[in-house]
């Protein structure tokens, strides 16, 4: 057996020799951003190790001891509500010899026992038991505290969406979210309790594509007519949904990598409730409508039901897909896992069931949308294997972008404004000097 070469990036971070201008320009990106293992590693070291990353919703860990296993970039983590009620994001690595401590996707536990040699950690991360401890000698007593599980130094939430940062320093979550808070507010405005429940389960899709392909595509207003042609055919025949005209649907770069497709102007013009919900008549949703009016009054409820939910990408890995929610975990340059669930409204079982059926129809394994997007992402990755031309074009709408107090807006839904915003942020973050 040959010796395993150590990868200096493991503890040093990537430092030199990366000129971000060579791969990202205002109107194009280089193919290597989707294929290069070095760039992928650099993304893990920068975007996912220094910034805020979405990890969970607080409804998923509502009871003390509730936990989920997730990833922050390439780091496996346990998101857990400790016995003190605090949500922590613990690194899922035993402090003895690195075994992955927790192997269930979710559960409730007061402690975690390592499957390898039985070291046991409380759900606040402290090391509580070491089998046959005397074997380590007396000095071990003192080092025990240092052997607590590592944890993300910063965990914060907005509207129940929990984010972690593996860096102790940097902008606050509020600063990071910036204008994206409005998208979360827009979703919460559709909940009679002002809260959400994300415990309806997650559909897990393996995409043979780079993680950025998966997230960028979510705010691509150009592809739908072609990639999803079968949806339009079905919808036209069933006459269940409004296909918005181009005029009042805008794409928007919200700054800091966040972006959206915004249908609200179109919906306001129509002044019709539930256009975003397959035009369900309010008589079909009596409990939900009554609860909305009770909570907010008829006027505000009407406005929320007209405007509907957001279609917003929150940098780097969370997508509020109307009533669905998607988060992605990058695995390799050409491999990504996407999880899709729904935003359920507490106490609204009938409404939630309808939302779930709709989400299955769009995002489920036999659904209309995600299968198309998964296939097109895979073909995109396959196309990148051809080395010429080297660049991907993101110039659409560059000349018609307008900056206002909501961000950089383009009145053409098919403009590549969201992608340009995404890569401006990408260049800022990935191009930064990392720890040496
Ligand atoms: S690796 Fe966890 S107890 Fe040994
Ligand atoms: Fe799509």
GROMACS .gro file of C-alpha atoms and ligand atoms in nm:
model
  441
    1UNK     CA    1   0.000   0.000   0.000
    2UNK     CA    2   0.129   0.343  -0.082
    3UNK     CA    3   0.125   0.624   0.171
    4UNK     CA    4  -0.169   0.859   0.148
    5UNK     CA    5  -0.055   1.203   0.050
    6UNK     CA    6  -0.178   1.471   0.283
    7UNK     CA    7  -0.380   1.747   0.129
    8UNK     CA    8  -0.240   2.076   0.257
    9UNK     CA    9  -0.578   2.245   0.201
   10UNK     CA   10  -0.727   2.030   0.475
   11UNK     CA   11  -0.595   2.261   0.742
   12UNK     CA   12  -0.436   2.546   0.560
   13UNK     CA   13  -0.714   2.669   0.334
   14UNK     CA   14  -0.645   2.771  -0.023
   15UNK     CA   15  -0.437   3.083  -0.036
   16UNK     CA   16  -0.257   3.172  -0.353
   17UNK     CA   17  -0.273   3.162  -0.723
   18UNK     CA   18  -0.642   3.213  -0.778
   19UNK     CA   19  -0.742   3.503  -0.996
   20UNK     CA   20  -1.119   3.509  -0.981
   21UNK     CA   21  -1.136   3.748  -1.277
   22UNK     CA   22  -1.016   3.463  -1.495
   23UNK     CA   23  -1.333   3.264  -1.432
   24UNK     CA   24  -1.605   3.522  -1.360
   25UNK     CA   25  -1.672   3.833  -1.564
   26UNK     CA   26  -1.980   4.060  -1.557
   27UNK     CA   27  -2.144   3.889  -1.855
   28UNK     CA   28  -2.001   3.536  -1.850
   29UNK     CA   29  -1.856   3.256  -1.639
   30UNK     CA   30  -1.587   3.006  -1.723
   31UNK     CA   31  -1.685   2.638  -1.751
   32UNK     CA   32  -1.429   2.541  -1.487
   33UNK     CA   33  -1.644   2.693  -1.210
   34UNK     CA   34  -1.869   2.390  -1.258
   35UNK     CA   35  -1.605   2.122  -1.309
   36UNK     CA   36  -1.280   2.205  -1.132
   37UNK     CA   37  -1.210   2.008  -0.810
   38UNK     CA   38  -0.982   2.293  -0.694
   39UNK     CA   39  -1.258   2.549  -0.736
   40UNK     CA   40  -1.505   2.319  -0.562
   41UNK     CA   41  -1.265   2.285  -0.269
   42UNK     CA   42  -1.219   2.659  -0.263
   43UNK     CA   43  -1.597   2.707  -0.250
   44UNK     CA   44  -1.613   2.475   0.050
   45UNK     CA   45  -1.334   2.672   0.221
   46UNK     CA   46  -1.487   3.012   0.149
   47UNK     CA   47  -1.864   3.017   0.081
   48UNK     CA   48  -1.943   2.728   0.314
   49UNK     CA   49  -1.677   2.773   0.583
   50UNK     CA   50  -1.683   3.151   0.624
   51UNK     CA   51  -2.038   3.259   0.541
   52UNK     CA   52  -2.393   3.188   0.660
   53UNK     CA   53  -2.544   2.862   0.534
   54UNK     CA   54  -2.903   2.747   0.578
   55UNK     CA   55  -2.918   2.432   0.795
   56UNK     CA   56  -3.272   2.372   0.921
   57UNK     CA   57  -3.604   2.521   1.021
   58UNK     CA   58  -3.674   2.561   1.392
   59UNK     CA   59  -4.000   2.362   1.362
   60UNK     CA   60  -3.789   2.056   1.280
   61UNK     CA   61  -3.615   2.076   1.617
   62UNK     CA   62  -3.901   2.212   1.822
   63UNK     CA   63  -3.854   1.983   2.127
   64UNK     CA   64  -3.549   1.954   2.348
   65UNK     CA   65  -3.333   1.671   2.214
   66UNK     CA   66  -3.472   1.692   1.858
   67UNK     CA   67  -3.189   1.655   1.609
   68UNK     CA   68  -3.122   1.640   1.235
   69UNK     CA   69  -2.808   1.541   1.049
   70UNK     CA   70  -2.723   1.787   0.774
   71UNK     CA   71  -2.417   1.929   0.600
   72UNK     CA   72  -2.257   2.270   0.592
   73UNK     CA   73  -2.067   2.244   0.265
   74UNK     CA   74  -1.856   1.933   0.306
   75UNK     CA   75  -1.882   1.927   0.687
   76UNK     CA   76  -2.142   1.687   0.828
   77UNK     CA   77  -2.324   1.845   1.122
   78UNK     CA   78  -2.587   1.763   1.381
   79UNK     CA   79  -2.847   2.037   1.426
   80UNK     CA   80  -2.982   1.977   1.775
   81UNK     CA   81  -3.191   2.152   2.037
   82UNK     CA   82  -3.003   2.091   2.359
   83UNK     CA   83  -3.151   2.022   2.700
   84UNK     CA   84  -3.105   2.394   2.768
   85UNK     CA   85  -3.340   2.474   2.477
   86UNK     CA   86  -3.066   2.620   2.258
   87UNK     CA   87  -3.018   2.512   1.896
   88UNK     CA   88  -2.659   2.413   1.826
   89UNK     CA   89  -2.490   2.301   1.508
   90UNK     CA   90  -2.239   2.039   1.621
   91UNK     CA   91  -1.976   1.897   1.389
   92UNK     CA   92  -2.068   1.533   1.334
   93UNK     CA   93  -1.726   1.391   1.416
   94UNK     CA   94  -1.630   1.205   1.731
   95UNK     CA   95  -1.348   1.382   1.909
   96UNK     CA   96  -1.173   1.049   1.972
   97UNK     CA   97  -1.082   0.918   1.629
   98UNK     CA   98  -1.322   1.101   1.403
   99UNK     CA   99  -1.599   0.848   1.356
  100UNK     CA  100  -1.922   0.999   1.231
  101UNK     CA  101  -2.107   1.020   1.557
  102UNK     CA  102  -2.471   1.039   1.457
  103UNK     CA  103  -2.592   0.833   1.163
  104UNK     CA  104  -2.969   0.877   1.168
  105UNK     CA  105  -3.129   1.149   0.953
  106UNK     CA  106  -3.330   1.275   1.251
  107UNK     CA  107  -3.455   1.181   1.594
  108UNK     CA  108  -3.467   1.282   1.957
  109UNK     CA  109  -3.184   1.205   2.197
  110UNK     CA  110  -3.037   1.335   2.520
  111UNK     CA  111  -2.695   1.212   2.415
  112UNK     CA  112  -2.500   1.064   2.125
  113UNK     CA  113  -2.283   0.756   2.169
  114UNK     CA  114  -2.010   0.697   1.917
  115UNK     CA  115  -2.054   0.361   1.742
  116UNK     CA  116  -1.677   0.297   1.736
  117UNK     CA  117  -1.554   0.297   2.099
  118UNK     CA  118  -1.856   0.424   2.283
  119UNK     CA  119  -1.757   0.777   2.380
  120UNK     CA  120  -2.075   0.959   2.474
  121UNK     CA  121  -2.160   1.324   2.425
  122UNK     CA  122  -2.450   1.517   2.571
  123UNK     CA  123  -2.679   1.695   2.322
  124UNK     CA  124  -2.502   2.019   2.418
  125UNK     CA  125  -2.181   1.869   2.277
  126UNK     CA  126  -1.995   1.801   2.603
  127UNK     CA  127  -1.813   1.472   2.649
  128UNK     CA  128  -1.989   1.285   2.927
  129UNK     CA  129  -1.859   0.928   2.922
  130UNK     CA  130  -1.547   0.746   2.806
  131UNK     CA  131  -1.549   0.367   2.845
  132UNK     CA  132  -1.251   0.223   3.037
  133UNK     CA  133  -1.127   0.570   3.100
  134UNK     CA  134  -0.842   0.472   3.333
  135UNK     CA  135  -0.656   0.344   3.030
  136UNK     CA  136  -0.584   0.704   2.937
  137UNK     CA  137  -0.408   0.785   3.265
  138UNK     CA  138  -0.456   1.077   3.499
  139UNK     CA  139  -0.380   1.362   3.258
  140UNK     CA  140  -0.693   1.277   3.061
  141UNK     CA  141  -0.914   1.437   3.326
  142UNK     CA  142  -0.786   1.780   3.227
  143UNK     CA  143  -0.817   1.741   2.853
  144UNK     CA  144  -1.172   1.616   2.870
  145UNK     CA  145  -1.317   1.963   2.830
  146UNK     CA  146  -1.120   2.015   2.513
  147UNK     CA  147  -1.277   1.700   2.377
  148UNK     CA  148  -1.628   1.842   2.356
  149UNK     CA  149  -1.775   1.826   2.007
  150UNK     CA  150  -1.679   2.118   1.788
  151UNK     CA  151  -1.970   2.345   1.706
  152UNK     CA  152  -2.051   2.619   1.459
  153UNK     CA  153  -1.951   2.936   1.645
  154UNK     CA  154  -2.252   3.124   1.512
  155UNK     CA  155  -2.610   3.005   1.477
  156UNK     CA  156  -2.897   3.246   1.417
  157UNK     CA  157  -3.242   3.242   1.263
  158UNK     CA  158  -3.488   3.460   1.080
  159UNK     CA  159  -3.857   3.371   1.059
  160UNK     CA  160  -3.770   3.024   1.188
  161UNK     CA  161  -3.509   2.957   0.917
  162UNK     CA  162  -3.190   2.858   1.098
  163UNK     CA  163  -2.851   2.945   0.953
  164UNK     CA  164  -2.503   2.855   1.075
  165UNK     CA  165  -2.164   3.007   1.017
  166UNK     CA  166  -1.849   2.804   1.077
  167UNK     CA  167  -1.661   3.130   1.117
  168UNK     CA  168  -1.667   3.320   1.447
  169UNK     CA  169  -1.642   3.649   1.259
  170UNK     CA  170  -1.814   3.820   0.973
  171UNK     CA  171  -2.139   4.001   0.900
  172UNK     CA  172  -2.442   3.922   1.118
  173UNK     CA  173  -2.719   3.705   0.977
  174UNK     CA  174  -2.939   4.015   0.934
  175UNK     CA  175  -2.662   4.181   0.732
  176UNK     CA  176  -2.611   3.865   0.529
  177UNK     CA  177  -2.982   3.831   0.447
  178UNK     CA  178  -3.030   4.196   0.357
  179UNK     CA  179  -3.327   4.229   0.124
  180UNK     CA  180  -3.388   3.853   0.130
  181UNK     CA  181  -3.571   3.900   0.462
  182UNK     CA  182  -3.859   4.040   0.258
  183UNK     CA  183  -3.902   3.707   0.083
  184UNK     CA  184  -3.924   3.527   0.416
  185UNK     CA  185  -4.170   3.792   0.539
  186UNK     CA  186  -4.380   3.739   0.228
  187UNK     CA  187  -4.403   3.368   0.304
  188UNK     CA  188  -4.484   3.428   0.671
  189UNK     CA  189  -4.760   3.671   0.567
  190UNK     CA  190  -4.946   3.369   0.426
  191UNK     CA  191  -4.948   3.197   0.763
  192UNK     CA  192  -5.236   3.278   0.997
  193UNK     CA  193  -5.001   3.222   1.292
  194UNK     CA  194  -4.706   3.403   1.131
  195UNK     CA  195  -4.504   3.083   1.167
  196UNK     CA  196  -4.427   2.784   0.946
  197UNK     CA  197  -4.399   2.411   0.993
  198UNK     CA  198  -4.136   2.233   0.783
  199UNK     CA  199  -4.194   1.885   0.921
  200UNK     CA  200  -4.390   1.739   0.629
  201UNK     CA  201  -4.086   1.546   0.508
  202UNK     CA  202  -3.817   1.598   0.246
  203UNK     CA  203  -3.789   1.455  -0.102
  204UNK     CA  204  -3.426   1.386  -0.175
  205UNK     CA  205  -3.294   1.421  -0.529
  206UNK     CA  206  -2.946   1.337  -0.644
  207UNK     CA  207  -2.844   1.573  -0.925
  208UNK     CA  208  -2.550   1.477  -1.145
  209UNK     CA  209  -2.466   1.843  -1.174
  210UNK     CA  210  -2.269   2.110  -0.995
  211UNK     CA  211  -2.456   2.265  -0.702
  212UNK     CA  212  -2.456   2.607  -0.868
  213UNK     CA  213  -2.635   2.467  -1.174
  214UNK     CA  214  -2.908   2.344  -0.943
  215UNK     CA  215  -2.956   2.671  -0.754
  216UNK     CA  216  -2.907   2.909  -1.048
  217UNK     CA  217  -3.168   2.722  -1.245
  218UNK     CA  218  -3.426   2.798  -0.976
  219UNK     CA  219  -3.419   3.166  -1.066
  220UNK     CA  220  -3.379   3.116  -1.439
  221UNK     CA  221  -3.687   3.263  -1.605
  222UNK     CA  222  -3.565   3.174  -1.952
  223UNK     CA  223  -3.582   2.795  -1.958
  224UNK     CA  224  -3.938   2.714  -1.855
  225UNK     CA  225  -4.104   2.723  -2.196
  226UNK     CA  226  -3.850   2.479  -2.333
  227UNK     CA  227  -3.733   2.257  -2.046
  228UNK     CA  228  -4.086   2.233  -1.906
  229UNK     CA  229  -4.281   2.232  -2.232
  230UNK     CA  230  -4.484   1.933  -2.112
  231UNK     CA  231  -4.607   2.131  -1.809
  232UNK     CA  232  -4.736   2.410  -2.027
  233UNK     CA  233  -4.917   2.158  -2.247
  234UNK     CA  234  -5.083   1.996  -1.947
  235UNK     CA  235  -5.171   2.325  -1.780
  236UNK     CA  236  -5.318   2.471  -2.097
  237UNK     CA  237  -5.550   2.174  -2.133
  238UNK     CA  238  -5.651   2.163  -1.766
  239UNK     CA  239  -5.701   2.540  -1.750
  240UNK     CA  240  -5.594   2.538  -1.385
  241UNK     CA  241  -5.323   2.795  -1.372
  242UNK     CA  242  -5.241   3.135  -1.500
  243UNK     CA  243  -4.938   3.155  -1.722
  244UNK     CA  244  -4.812   3.505  -1.646
  245UNK     CA  245  -4.748   3.740  -1.935
  246UNK     CA  246  -4.395   3.870  -1.971
  247UNK     CA  247  -4.479   4.230  -1.897
  248UNK     CA  248  -4.533   4.239  -1.522
  249UNK     CA  249  -4.307   3.959  -1.409
  250UNK     CA  250  -3.963   4.078  -1.318
  251UNK     CA  251  -3.634   3.918  -1.222
  252UNK     CA  252  -3.437   4.081  -0.948
  253UNK     CA  253  -3.085   4.067  -0.812
  254UNK     CA  254  -3.145   4.144  -0.444
  255UNK     CA  255  -2.775   4.191  -0.372
  256UNK     CA  256  -2.532   3.965  -0.183
  257UNK     CA  257  -2.608   3.675  -0.416
  258UNK     CA  258  -2.981   3.660  -0.334
  259UNK     CA  259  -3.219   3.683  -0.629
  260UNK     CA  260  -3.574   3.618  -0.736
  261UNK     CA  261  -3.842   3.594  -0.998
  262UNK     CA  262  -4.121   3.821  -0.878
  263UNK     CA  263  -4.477   3.769  -0.999
  264UNK     CA  264  -4.634   4.008  -0.748
  265UNK     CA  265  -4.695   4.297  -0.991
  266UNK     CA  266  -4.872   4.062  -1.230
  267UNK     CA  267  -5.083   3.915  -0.951
  268UNK     CA  268  -5.169   4.260  -0.814
  269UNK     CA  269  -5.281   4.369  -1.157
  270UNK     CA  270  -5.515   4.071  -1.174
  271UNK     CA  271  -5.625   4.139  -0.813
  272UNK     CA  272  -5.730   3.778  -0.787
  273UNK     CA  273  -5.661   3.552  -0.489
  274UNK     CA  274  -5.476   3.219  -0.520
  275UNK     CA  275  -5.357   3.262  -0.879
  276UNK     CA  276  -5.029   3.123  -0.740
  277UNK     CA  277  -5.218   2.825  -0.594
  278UNK     CA  278  -5.367   2.681  -0.910
  279UNK     CA  279  -5.646   2.940  -0.892
  280UNK     CA  280  -5.818   2.745  -0.614
  281UNK     CA  281  -6.144   2.923  -0.532
  282UNK     CA  282  -6.158   3.048  -0.171
  283UNK     CA  283  -6.467   2.829  -0.110
  284UNK     CA  284  -6.235   2.529  -0.137
  285UNK     CA  285  -6.018   2.661   0.145
  286UNK     CA  286  -6.273   2.791   0.398
  287UNK     CA  287  -6.080   2.724   0.723
  288UNK     CA  288  -5.760   2.875   0.588
  289UNK     CA  289  -5.927   3.188   0.449
  290UNK     CA  290  -6.121   3.237   0.774
  291UNK     CA  291  -5.803   3.200   0.981
  292UNK     CA  292  -5.621   3.450   0.757
  293UNK     CA  293  -5.902   3.706   0.790
  294UNK     CA  294  -5.924   3.651   1.162
  295UNK     CA  295  -5.548   3.703   1.200
  296UNK     CA  296  -5.492   3.995   0.966
  297UNK     CA  297  -5.831   4.146   0.881
  298UNK     CA  298  -6.001   4.106   0.541
  299UNK     CA  299  -5.794   4.369   0.358
  300UNK     CA  300  -5.447   4.252   0.457
  301UNK     CA  301  -5.551   3.889   0.415
  302UNK     CA  302  -5.678   3.963   0.064
  303UNK     CA  303  -5.352   4.135  -0.025
  304UNK     CA  304  -5.142   3.842   0.099
  305UNK     CA  305  -5.362   3.593  -0.088
  306UNK     CA  306  -5.331   3.797  -0.408
  307UNK     CA  307  -4.956   3.850  -0.389
  308UNK     CA  308  -4.874   3.494  -0.283
  309UNK     CA  309  -4.544   3.342  -0.179
  310UNK     CA  310  -4.190   3.428  -0.293
  311UNK     CA  311  -3.979   3.263  -0.562
  312UNK     CA  312  -3.647   3.357  -0.411
  313UNK     CA  313  -3.299   3.212  -0.390
  314UNK     CA  314  -3.127   3.288  -0.061
  315UNK     CA  315  -2.751   3.266  -0.107
  316UNK     CA  316  -2.598   3.017  -0.113
  317UNK     CA  317  -2.822   2.712  -0.061
  318UNK     CA  318  -3.185   2.792   0.022
  319UNK     CA  319  -3.464   2.835  -0.230
  320UNK     CA  320  -3.812   2.952  -0.131
  321UNK     CA  321  -4.004   2.797  -0.420
  322UNK     CA  322  -4.348   2.946  -0.361
  323UNK     CA  323  -4.500   2.701  -0.111
  324UNK     CA  324  -4.212   2.458  -0.153
  325UNK     CA  325  -3.873   2.491   0.010
  326UNK     CA  326  -3.552   2.353  -0.134
  327UNK     CA  327  -3.206   2.337   0.013
  328UNK     CA  328  -2.901   2.189  -0.153
  329UNK     CA  329  -2.593   2.010  -0.031
  330UNK     CA  330  -2.292   2.010  -0.264
  331UNK     CA  331  -2.123   1.668  -0.272
  332UNK     CA  332  -1.866   1.692  -0.554
  333UNK     CA  333  -1.807   1.921  -0.853
  334UNK     CA  334  -2.060   1.720  -1.051
  335UNK     CA  335  -2.286   1.594  -0.773
  336UNK     CA  336  -2.547   1.768  -0.559
  337UNK     CA  337  -2.823   1.654  -0.330
  338UNK     CA  338  -3.137   1.869  -0.325
  339UNK     CA  339  -3.404   1.836  -0.058
  340UNK     CA  340  -3.754   1.960  -0.130
  341UNK     CA  341  -4.036   1.999   0.118
  342UNK     CA  342  -4.326   2.233   0.181
  343UNK     CA  343  -4.404   2.528   0.403
  344UNK     CA  344  -4.700   2.403   0.602
  345UNK     CA  345  -4.921   2.640   0.799
  346UNK     CA  346  -4.968   2.540   1.165
  347UNK     CA  347  -5.324   2.423   1.231
  348UNK     CA  348  -5.429   2.418   0.862
  349UNK     CA  349  -5.438   2.046   0.784
  350UNK     CA  350  -5.667   2.064   0.480
  351UNK     CA  351  -5.470   2.347   0.324
  352UNK     CA  352  -5.141   2.172   0.398
  353UNK     CA  353  -5.255   1.850   0.241
  354UNK     CA  354  -5.342   2.037  -0.077
  355UNK     CA  355  -5.002   2.208  -0.071
  356UNK     CA  356  -4.833   1.872  -0.031
  357UNK     CA  357  -5.020   1.720  -0.328
  358UNK     CA  358  -4.931   2.022  -0.540
  359UNK     CA  359  -4.565   1.993  -0.438
  360UNK     CA  360  -4.559   1.623  -0.522
  361UNK     CA  361  -4.701   1.708  -0.865
  362UNK     CA  362  -4.426   1.962  -0.930
  363UNK     CA  363  -4.128   1.836  -0.730
  364UNK     CA  364  -4.202   1.468  -0.659
  365UNK     CA  365  -4.021   1.177  -0.826
  366UNK     CA  366  -4.307   1.145  -1.077
  367UNK     CA  367  -4.367   1.519  -1.079
  368UNK     CA  368  -4.360   1.766  -1.363
  369UNK     CA  369  -4.081   2.009  -1.283
  370UNK     CA  370  -3.791   1.866  -1.092
  371UNK     CA  371  -3.741   1.566  -1.319
  372UNK     CA  372  -3.702   1.804  -1.615
  373UNK     CA  373  -3.462   2.026  -1.424
  374UNK     CA  374  -3.258   1.729  -1.299
  375UNK     CA  375  -3.221   1.591  -1.650
  376UNK     CA  376  -3.131   1.929  -1.800
  377UNK     CA  377  -2.874   1.987  -1.523
  378UNK     CA  378  -2.711   1.654  -1.596
  379UNK     CA  379  -2.695   1.733  -1.967
  380UNK     CA  380  -2.548   2.071  -1.883
  381UNK     CA  381  -2.273   1.900  -1.687
  382UNK     CA  382  -2.223   1.657  -1.975
  383UNK     CA  383  -2.195   1.944  -2.223
  384UNK     CA  384  -1.921   2.102  -2.014
  385UNK     CA  385  -1.697   1.808  -2.097
  386UNK     CA  386  -1.654   1.961  -2.443
  387UNK     CA  387  -1.379   2.216  -2.383
  388UNK     CA  388  -1.472   2.472  -2.645
  389UNK     CA  389  -1.619   2.736  -2.610
  390UNK     CA  390  -1.474   2.783  -2.262
  391UNK     CA  391  -1.729   3.036  -2.137
  392UNK     CA  392  -2.102   3.033  -2.057
  393UNK     CA  393  -2.294   3.343  -2.161
  394UNK     CA  394  -2.488   3.540  -1.897
  395UNK     CA  395  -2.537   3.861  -2.096
  396UNK     CA  396  -2.911   3.842  -2.148
  397UNK     CA  397  -3.073   4.168  -2.037
  398UNK     CA  398  -2.744   4.328  -1.934
  399UNK     CA  399  -2.838   4.648  -2.110
  400UNK     CA  400  -3.189   4.667  -1.971
  401UNK     CA  401  -3.111   4.610  -1.601
  402UNK     CA  402  -3.236   4.895  -1.385
  403UNK     CA  403  -3.120   4.964  -1.031
  404UNK     CA  404  -3.383   5.080  -0.781
  405UNK     CA  405  -3.426   5.050  -0.406
  406UNK     CA  406  -3.536   4.685  -0.441
  407UNK     CA  407  -3.216   4.577  -0.616
  408UNK     CA  408  -3.119   4.534  -0.981
  409UNK     CA  409  -3.440   4.466  -1.168
  410UNK     CA  410  -3.513   4.352  -1.518
  411UNK     CA  411  -3.864   4.373  -1.659
  412UNK     CA  412  -3.788   4.080  -1.887
  413UNK     CA  413  -3.841   3.765  -1.684
  414UNK     CA  414  -3.597   3.580  -1.910
  415UNK     CA  415  -3.306   3.815  -1.834
  416UNK     CA  416  -2.999   3.659  -1.672
  417UNK     CA  417  -2.998   3.923  -1.399
  418UNK     CA  418  -3.025   3.672  -1.110
  419UNK     CA  419  -2.729   3.472  -1.244
  420UNK     CA  420  -2.517   3.786  -1.278
  421UNK     CA  421  -2.599   3.877  -0.917
  422UNK     CA  422  -2.515   3.526  -0.804
  423UNK     CA  423  -2.173   3.534  -0.970
  424UNK     CA  424  -2.092   3.885  -0.850
  425UNK     CA  425  -2.129   3.754  -0.497
  426UNK     CA  426  -1.948   3.432  -0.586
  427UNK     CA  427  -1.649   3.629  -0.714
  428UNK     CA  428  -1.643   3.840  -0.395
  429UNK     CA  429  -1.651   3.541  -0.165
  430UNK     CA  430  -1.448   3.283  -0.357
  431UNK     CA  431  -1.193   3.547  -0.461
  432UNK     CA  432  -1.121   3.646  -0.101
  433UNK     CA  433  -0.791   3.567   0.061
  434UNK     CA  434  -0.846   3.265   0.283
  435UNK     CA  435  -0.657   3.172   0.597
  436UNK     CA  436  -0.299   3.067   0.536
  437LIG     S1  437  -1.391   0.718   1.733
  437LIG    FE1  438  -1.555   0.768   1.861
  437LIG     S2  439  -1.517   0.659   2.039
  437LIG    FE2  440  -1.351   0.613   1.916
  438LIG    FE1  441  -3.714   2.448  -1.410
   0.00000   0.00000   0.00000
